[in-house]
CSV table of C-alpha atoms and ligand atoms in Angstrom, one decimal:
chain,number,residue,atom,x,y,z
K,1,MET,CA,32.3,-3.9,-19.0
K,2,ASN,CA,33.0,-5.9,-22.0
K,3,ASN,CA,30.5,-8.3,-23.9
K,4,ARG,CA,31.7,-11.3,-22.2
K,5,ALA,CA,31.8,-9.9,-18.6
K,6,LEU,CA,28.9,-12.2,-17.4
K,7,SER,CA,29.8,-15.1,-19.7
K,8,ASN,CA,29.1,-18.5,-17.9
K,9,LYS,CA,26.8,-16.8,-15.4
K,10,GLN,CA,23.5,-18.7,-15.5
K,11,ILE,CA,20.5,-15.8,-14.7
K,12,LEU,CA,17.1,-16.6,-13.9
K,13,ILE,CA,14.8,-13.4,-14.2
K,14,THR,CA,11.0,-13.2,-14.0
K,15,GLY,CA,8.6,-10.6,-15.6
K,16,ALA,CA,11.1,-10.4,-18.4
K,17,THR,CA,8.4,-10.0,-21.1
K,18,ASN,CA,8.1,-6.3,-20.4
K,19,GLY,CA,9.6,-3.2,-18.8
K,20,ILE,CA,12.3,-3.3,-16.2
K,21,GLY,CA,12.6,-7.2,-16.2
K,22,LEU,CA,12.9,-7.1,-20.2
K,23,ALA,CA,15.5,-3.9,-20.4
K,24,ALA,CA,17.6,-5.9,-17.5
K,25,ALA,CA,17.5,-9.0,-19.4
K,26,GLU,CA,18.7,-7.2,-22.7
K,27,ALA,CA,21.5,-5.6,-20.6
K,28,LEU,CA,22.7,-9.0,-18.8
K,29,ALA,CA,22.5,-10.7,-22.4
K,30,ALA,CA,24.6,-7.9,-23.7
K,31,LEU,CA,27.5,-8.7,-21.1
K,32,GLY,CA,27.2,-12.4,-22.1
K,33,ALA,CA,25.1,-13.9,-19.5
K,34,ASN,CA,23.0,-17.0,-20.1
K,35,LEU,CA,19.6,-16.0,-19.3
K,36,ILE,CA,16.4,-17.9,-18.2
K,37,ILE,CA,13.3,-15.8,-18.9
K,38,VAL,CA,10.2,-16.4,-17.2
K,39,GLY,CA,6.8,-15.0,-18.8
K,40,ARG,CA,3.2,-16.2,-18.5
K,41,SER,CA,2.1,-15.6,-22.2
K,42,GLN,CA,3.9,-17.8,-24.8
K,43,THR,CA,3.6,-15.0,-27.6
K,44,ARG,CA,5.1,-12.3,-25.3
K,45,THR,CA,7.8,-14.4,-23.9
K,46,ARG,CA,8.8,-15.4,-27.6
K,47,ILE,CA,8.9,-11.7,-28.6
K,48,ALA,CA,10.8,-11.0,-25.5
K,49,SER,CA,12.9,-13.6,-26.2
K,50,ALA,CA,13.8,-12.6,-29.8
K,51,ARG,CA,14.7,-9.0,-28.5
K,52,ILE,CA,16.9,-10.3,-25.9
K,53,LYS,CA,18.8,-12.5,-28.4
K,54,ALA,CA,19.0,-9.4,-30.7
K,55,ALA,CA,21.0,-7.4,-27.9
K,56,ALA,CA,22.7,-10.6,-26.7
K,57,GLY,CA,26.6,-10.6,-26.6
K,58,SER,CA,28.7,-13.4,-27.7
K,59,GLY,CA,28.3,-16.8,-26.5
K,60,ALA,CA,25.0,-15.8,-24.4
K,61,THR,CA,22.0,-17.9,-24.6
K,62,VAL,CA,18.3,-17.2,-23.8
K,63,ALA,CA,16.0,-20.0,-22.7
K,64,THR,CA,12.1,-19.6,-21.9
K,65,PHE,CA,9.8,-20.8,-19.7
K,66,ILE,CA,6.2,-20.3,-19.1
K,67,ALA,CA,4.6,-19.7,-15.8
K,68,ASP,CA,1.8,-17.8,-14.0
K,69,LEU,CA,3.3,-16.7,-10.9
K,70,SER,CA,0.0,-16.1,-9.3
K,71,SER,CA,-0.5,-19.8,-9.0
K,72,GLN,CA,1.8,-21.8,-6.9
K,73,ALA,CA,1.2,-24.8,-8.6
K,74,SER,CA,2.7,-23.1,-11.5
K,75,VAL,CA,5.6,-21.5,-9.6
K,76,ARG,CA,6.4,-25.2,-8.3
K,77,LYS,CA,6.2,-26.6,-12.0
K,78,LEU,CA,8.6,-23.9,-13.0
K,79,ALA,CA,11.2,-24.7,-10.2
K,80,THR,CA,10.8,-28.4,-11.0
K,81,GLU,CA,11.6,-27.6,-14.7
K,82,VAL,CA,14.4,-25.2,-14.0
K,83,LEU,CA,16.3,-27.7,-11.3
K,84,ALA,CA,15.8,-30.6,-14.0
K,85,ARG,CA,17.4,-28.4,-16.6
K,86,TYR,CA,20.2,-26.5,-15.0
K,87,PRO,CA,22.8,-28.2,-12.6
K,88,LYS,CA,24.0,-24.3,-11.8
K,89,LEU,CA,22.2,-21.2,-11.3
K,90,ASP,CA,24.5,-18.2,-10.1
K,91,VAL,CA,21.6,-15.6,-10.1
K,92,LEU,CA,17.7,-15.5,-9.3
K,93,VAL,CA,16.0,-12.1,-10.2
K,94,ASN,CA,12.4,-11.9,-8.6
K,95,ASN,CA,11.3,-9.0,-10.7
K,96,ALA,CA,7.7,-9.8,-11.9
K,97,GLY,CA,5.0,-7.6,-10.2
K,98,ALA,CA,1.9,-5.8,-10.6
K,99,MET,CA,-0.5,-3.5,-9.0
K,100,TYR,CA,-4.3,-4.2,-9.3
K,101,GLY,CA,-7.2,-1.7,-8.8
K,102,THR,CA,-9.6,-4.1,-7.4
K,103,ARG,CA,-9.2,-7.0,-5.0
K,104,GLN,CA,-9.1,-10.4,-6.7
K,105,LEU,CA,-8.4,-14.0,-5.5
K,106,THR,CA,-6.1,-16.3,-6.9
K,107,LYS,CA,-6.7,-19.9,-7.4
K,108,ASP,CA,-5.2,-20.6,-4.0
K,109,GLY,CA,-7.7,-18.4,-2.4
K,110,ILE,CA,-4.8,-15.8,-1.8
K,111,GLU,CA,-5.3,-11.8,-2.6
K,112,LEU,CA,-3.6,-11.5,-6.0
K,113,THR,CA,-1.1,-8.6,-5.6
K,114,TRP,CA,0.2,-10.4,-2.6
K,115,ALA,CA,0.4,-13.6,-4.2
K,116,VAL,CA,2.4,-12.0,-7.4
K,117,ASN,CA,4.7,-9.6,-5.6
K,118,HIS,CA,5.3,-11.4,-2.5
K,119,LEU,CA,4.5,-15.0,-2.1
K,120,ALA,CA,5.9,-16.0,-6.0
K,121,PRO,CA,9.5,-14.5,-5.0
K,122,PHE,CA,9.1,-16.3,-1.8
K,123,LEU,CA,8.3,-19.7,-3.0
K,124,LEU,CA,10.6,-19.7,-6.1
K,125,SER,CA,13.6,-18.7,-3.9
K,126,MET,CA,12.9,-21.5,-1.5
K,127,LEU,CA,12.6,-24.1,-4.5
K,128,LEU,CA,15.6,-22.8,-6.0
K,129,LEU,CA,17.8,-22.3,-3.1
K,130,HIS,CA,19.6,-25.6,-2.6
K,131,ARG,CA,20.7,-25.0,-6.5
K,132,LEU,CA,21.7,-21.6,-5.8
K,133,LYS,CA,23.7,-23.0,-2.5
K,134,GLU,CA,25.4,-25.6,-4.7
K,135,SER,CA,26.6,-22.9,-7.4
K,136,ALA,CA,27.5,-20.5,-4.6
K,137,PRO,CA,28.7,-17.6,-4.8
K,138,ALA,CA,25.4,-16.8,-5.9
K,139,ARG,CA,22.7,-13.7,-5.6
K,140,ILE,CA,19.0,-13.4,-5.1
K,141,ILE,CA,17.8,-10.0,-6.1
K,142,THR,CA,14.4,-8.8,-5.7
K,143,THR,CA,12.7,-5.9,-7.3
K,144,ALA,CA,11.3,-3.7,-4.6
K,145,SER,CA,10.1,-0.2,-4.5
K,146,GLN,CA,10.4,3.1,-2.8
K,147,ALA,CA,6.4,2.6,-2.8
K,148,HIS,CA,7.1,0.7,0.3
K,149,GLN,CA,7.6,3.8,2.3
K,150,GLY,CA,4.6,4.4,4.8
K,151,ALA,CA,3.4,1.0,4.2
K,152,HIS,CA,2.8,-1.6,7.2
K,153,ILE,CA,2.2,-5.4,6.7
K,154,PRO,CA,-1.5,-5.9,8.0
K,155,PHE,CA,-0.7,-9.2,10.1
K,156,ASP,CA,-4.4,-9.1,11.2
K,157,ASP,CA,-6.0,-8.8,7.5
K,158,LEU,CA,-3.4,-10.4,5.2
K,159,ASN,CA,-5.5,-11.4,2.5
K,160,ALA,CA,-7.0,-7.7,2.2
K,161,GLU,CA,-10.6,-8.9,3.5
K,162,ARG,CA,-11.5,-5.8,5.4
K,163,SER,CA,-10.1,-3.1,3.2
K,164,TYR,CA,-8.3,-2.8,-0.3
K,165,ARG,CA,-6.9,0.2,-2.2
K,166,GLY,CA,-4.6,-0.9,-4.9
K,167,SER,CA,-1.8,1.4,-4.2
K,168,SER,CA,-1.8,0.8,-0.5
K,169,ARG,CA,-1.6,-3.3,-1.2
K,170,TYR,CA,1.1,-2.6,-3.6
K,171,GLY,CA,3.1,-0.7,-1.0
K,172,GLU,CA,2.5,-3.5,1.5
K,173,THR,CA,3.7,-6.1,-1.1
K,174,LYS,CA,6.8,-4.1,-1.6
K,175,LEU,CA,7.5,-3.7,1.9
K,176,ALA,CA,7.1,-7.6,2.1
K,177,ASN,CA,10.1,-7.9,-0.7
K,178,ILE,CA,12.2,-5.9,1.6
K,179,LEU,CA,11.6,-7.9,4.9
K,180,PHE,CA,11.7,-11.1,2.9
K,181,THR,CA,15.2,-9.9,1.7
K,182,THR,CA,16.2,-9.2,5.3
K,183,GLU,CA,15.1,-12.4,6.6
K,184,LEU,CA,16.4,-14.3,3.8
K,185,ALA,CA,20.0,-12.7,4.0
K,186,ARG,CA,20.2,-13.9,7.8
K,187,ARG,CA,19.2,-17.4,7.0
K,188,LEU,CA,21.8,-17.4,4.3
K,189,ASP,CA,24.7,-16.1,6.3
K,190,GLY,CA,27.7,-18.1,5.7
K,191,THR,CA,26.3,-20.0,2.5
K,192,GLY,CA,27.9,-17.8,-0.2
K,193,VAL,CA,24.6,-16.6,-1.5
K,194,THR,CA,23.8,-13.2,-0.8
K,195,ALA,CA,20.1,-11.8,-1.0
K,196,ASN,CA,19.5,-8.0,-1.9
K,197,CYS,CA,16.7,-5.9,-3.4
K,198,PHE,CA,16.4,-2.6,-5.1
K,199,HIS,CA,14.4,0.2,-6.2
K,200,PRO,CA,14.7,0.7,-9.7
K,201,GLY,CA,13.4,4.5,-10.0
K,202,LEU,CA,10.5,5.5,-11.5
K,203,VAL,CA,10.1,3.9,-15.0
K,204,ALA,CA,7.6,4.5,-17.5
K,205,THR,CA,7.8,0.9,-18.3
K,206,GLY,CA,6.6,-0.7,-21.6
K,207,PHE,CA,7.2,2.7,-23.4
K,208,ASN,CA,8.7,5.9,-23.2
K,209,ARG,CA,12.0,4.2,-21.9
K,210,ASN,CA,14.6,6.4,-20.1
K,211,ASN,CA,17.9,4.9,-21.3
K,212,GLY,CA,19.9,6.6,-18.2
K,213,LEU,CA,17.6,4.9,-15.7
K,214,LEU,CA,17.4,1.6,-17.3
K,215,MET,CA,21.2,1.5,-17.4
K,216,ASN,CA,21.2,2.4,-13.8
K,217,LEU,CA,18.9,-0.4,-13.2
K,218,ALA,CA,21.0,-3.0,-15.2
K,219,MET,CA,23.9,-1.9,-13.1
K,220,THR,CA,22.1,-2.2,-10.1
K,221,VAL,CA,21.5,-5.8,-10.8
K,222,LEU,CA,24.8,-6.6,-12.0
K,223,ARG,CA,26.8,-5.0,-9.7
K,224,PRO,CA,26.6,-7.8,-7.0
K,225,VAL,CA,27.2,-10.0,-9.8
K,226,SER,CA,29.9,-8.8,-11.6
K,227,ARG,CA,32.2,-7.5,-9.2
K,228,ARG,CA,34.3,-10.3,-7.3
K,229,PRO,CA,36.9,-9.9,-4.9
K,230,GLU,CA,39.3,-11.9,-6.9
K,231,LYS,CA,38.9,-9.6,-9.9
K,232,GLY,CA,40.1,-6.8,-7.2
K,233,THR,CA,37.0,-4.8,-7.8
K,234,ALA,CA,34.6,-3.6,-5.0
K,235,PRO,CA,34.8,-6.6,-2.7
K,236,ASP,CA,32.5,-4.7,-0.4
K,237,VAL,CA,29.7,-4.6,-2.7
K,238,ALA,CA,30.0,-8.4,-3.6
K,239,ASN,CA,29.7,-9.6,0.1
K,240,VAL,CA,26.7,-7.1,0.7
K,241,SER,CA,23.6,-9.2,1.8
K,242,GLY,CA,20.1,-7.9,3.1
K,243,ALA,CA,20.5,-4.5,1.7
K,244,TYR,CA,18.2,-2.0,-0.2
K,245,PHE,CA,19.7,-0.3,-3.1
K,246,PHE,CA,18.6,2.9,-4.7
K,247,ASP,CA,20.3,5.2,-7.4
K,248,LEU,CA,23.3,2.3,-7.1
K,249,GLU,CA,23.5,3.1,-3.2
K,250,GLN,CA,22.8,1.0,-0.5
K,251,ARG,CA,20.1,2.8,1.4
K,252,PRO,CA,18.3,2.6,4.6
K,253,PRO,CA,14.4,1.5,3.7
K,254,SER,CA,11.6,2.8,5.8
K,255,PRO,CA,11.6,2.0,9.6
K,256,GLU,CA,8.8,-0.6,9.2
K,257,ALA,CA,11.3,-2.4,6.6
K,258,GLN,CA,14.0,-2.4,9.2
K,259,ASP,CA,11.8,-4.3,11.8
K,260,VAL,CA,13.6,-7.7,12.1
K,261,GLU,CA,10.9,-9.0,14.3
K,262,ALA,CA,8.3,-8.3,11.3
K,263,ALA,CA,10.6,-10.0,9.0
K,264,ARG,CA,10.6,-13.4,11.0
K,265,ARG,CA,7.1,-13.2,11.5
K,266,LEU,CA,6.3,-12.6,7.6
K,267,TRP,CA,8.7,-15.3,7.0
K,268,GLU,CA,6.8,-18.0,8.9
K,269,ILE,CA,3.4,-16.8,7.7
K,270,SER,CA,4.9,-17.0,4.0
K,271,GLU,CA,5.8,-20.5,4.8
K,272,ARG,CA,2.4,-21.8,5.8
K,273,GLN,CA,0.9,-19.7,2.7
K,274,CYS,CA,3.0,-21.6,0.5
K,275,ALA,CA,2.8,-24.9,2.4
K,276,ILE,CA,6.6,-24.9,2.6
K,277,SER,CA,7.2,-28.0,4.7
K,278,GLU,CA,6.3,-30.1,1.5
K,279,VAL,CA,9.2,-27.8,-0.2
K,280,ARG,CA,11.4,-29.0,2.6
K,281,SER,CA,10.2,-32.6,2.3
K,282,GLN,CA,11.0,-32.6,-1.4
K,283,GLU,CA,14.8,-31.3,-1.1
D,301,LIG,N1,7.9,1.0,-13.2
D,301,LIG,C1,8.1,1.5,-12.0
D,301,LIG,O1,8.3,2.8,-11.9
D,301,LIG,C2,8.8,0.9,-10.9
D,301,LIG,C3,9.2,1.6,-9.8
D,301,LIG,C4,9.6,0.8,-8.6
D,301,LIG,C5,9.6,-0.6,-8.6
D,301,LIG,N2,9.0,-1.4,-9.6
D,301,LIG,C6,8.9,-2.8,-9.8
D,301,LIG,O2,9.7,-3.3,-10.9
D,301,LIG,C7,8.9,-4.5,-11.2
D,301,LIG,C8,8.7,-4.9,-12.6
D,301,LIG,O3,7.6,-3.9,-12.9
D,301,LIG,P1,7.5,-2.9,-14.5
D,301,LIG,O4,7.4,-1.5,-14.1
D,301,LIG,O5,8.6,-3.4,-15.3
D,301,LIG,O6,6.0,-3.6,-14.9
D,301,LIG,P2,5.6,-4.4,-16.3
D,301,LIG,O7,6.4,-3.4,-17.3
D,301,LIG,O8,4.4,-4.2,-16.1
D,301,LIG,O9,6.4,-5.6,-16.3
D,301,LIG,C9,5.8,-6.5,-15.2
D,301,LIG,C10,6.3,-7.9,-15.6
D,301,LIG,O10,5.8,-8.9,-14.6
D,301,LIG,C11,5.0,-10.0,-15.2
D,301,LIG,N3,4.2,-10.4,-14.5
D,301,LIG,C12,3.0,-9.9,-13.9
D,301,LIG,N4,2.1,-10.8,-13.5
D,301,LIG,C13,2.7,-11.8,-13.6
D,301,LIG,C14,2.2,-13.2,-13.4
D,301,LIG,N5,1.0,-13.3,-12.7
D,301,LIG,N6,2.9,-14.1,-13.9
D,301,LIG,C15,4.2,-14.0,-14.4
D,301,LIG,N7,4.4,-12.8,-15.0
D,301,LIG,C16,3.7,-11.7,-14.4
D,301,LIG,C17,4.8,-9.1,-16.5
D,301,LIG,O11,4.4,-10.1,-17.4
D,301,LIG,P3,3.1,-9.9,-18.7
D,301,LIG,O12,4.1,-9.4,-19.9
D,301,LIG,O13,2.7,-11.2,-19.2
D,301,LIG,O14,2.3,-8.9,-18.2
D,301,LIG,C18,6.0,-8.4,-17.1
D,301,LIG,O15,6.6,-9.0,-17.5
D,301,LIG,C19,8.0,-4.9,-10.3
D,301,LIG,O16,8.1,-5.6,-9.2
D,301,LIG,C20,7.6,-3.5,-9.9
D,301,LIG,O17,6.9,-3.6,-8.4
D,301,LIG,C21,8.7,-0.7,-10.9
């Protein structure tokens, strides 16, 4: 791909101050994409922006936004600012994520891992959805993980009040990413907006980077964006929605992640947790 392969593509990526998100942003910018990067720290976001600009191909732009994705008010403010500034949005990459050793509650009273890893992508996608539909063909890509294997959604203890273990909770939220993608893709059918998620492989983020793995990641992020039927390349990939990718291949996730009823139930609960009726009334 040349350094203008993604020129004129407007791509928003969360968690672009470090690790996978930063590497993906650098790779996307190198292909000429116009990036909107979201970070929660002014300093880290400024440093990341400079790195991404240094890697950028001709014509690529990098804009920065500050948002703490653990706060629903902050996610709403971010979406309002992005909608006001960008009449077109081609790709939303929900990448920010974290694992916490101890149970903590957000300002909204939600367990922190659930808030950052699942509800933030859910709410941000909902708030930006009409702009993505207006920009179709468009994509929503969410960074999931093989850590979803063996996890179940604890529908009777969603806020992890009865039990909390950081790694188990993380797995539940990564399962939620896949179920969210499944239901989102179903709801987006026929709109020209696809929703997919992927496992980036095990990446030593922040340091000790493995270029092979990171290029795999960038390619996974890019593939559904950059290959278009009209260019005669991989139309099957361009039209795939609701899929889980691993090592550039579409793979079946765990049986729990293929439970469409759980996906619908989780969607309804997530709407309530984000007071999504207010979102609808704002559209
Ligand atoms: N690393 C792996 O092996 C691996 C494997 C499978 C899946 N993943 C997934 O890949 C994604 C990226 O993880 P990573 O490994 O690249 O981790 P990372 O290096 O720790 O980067 C995480 C990113 O998310 C941001 N973030 C965390 N909490 C946030 C919040 N409350 N508000 C806004 N931004 C927030 C971080 O911002 P700060 O710079 O401000 O901290 C950072 O930019 C995650 O969804 C993770 O679940 C990672």
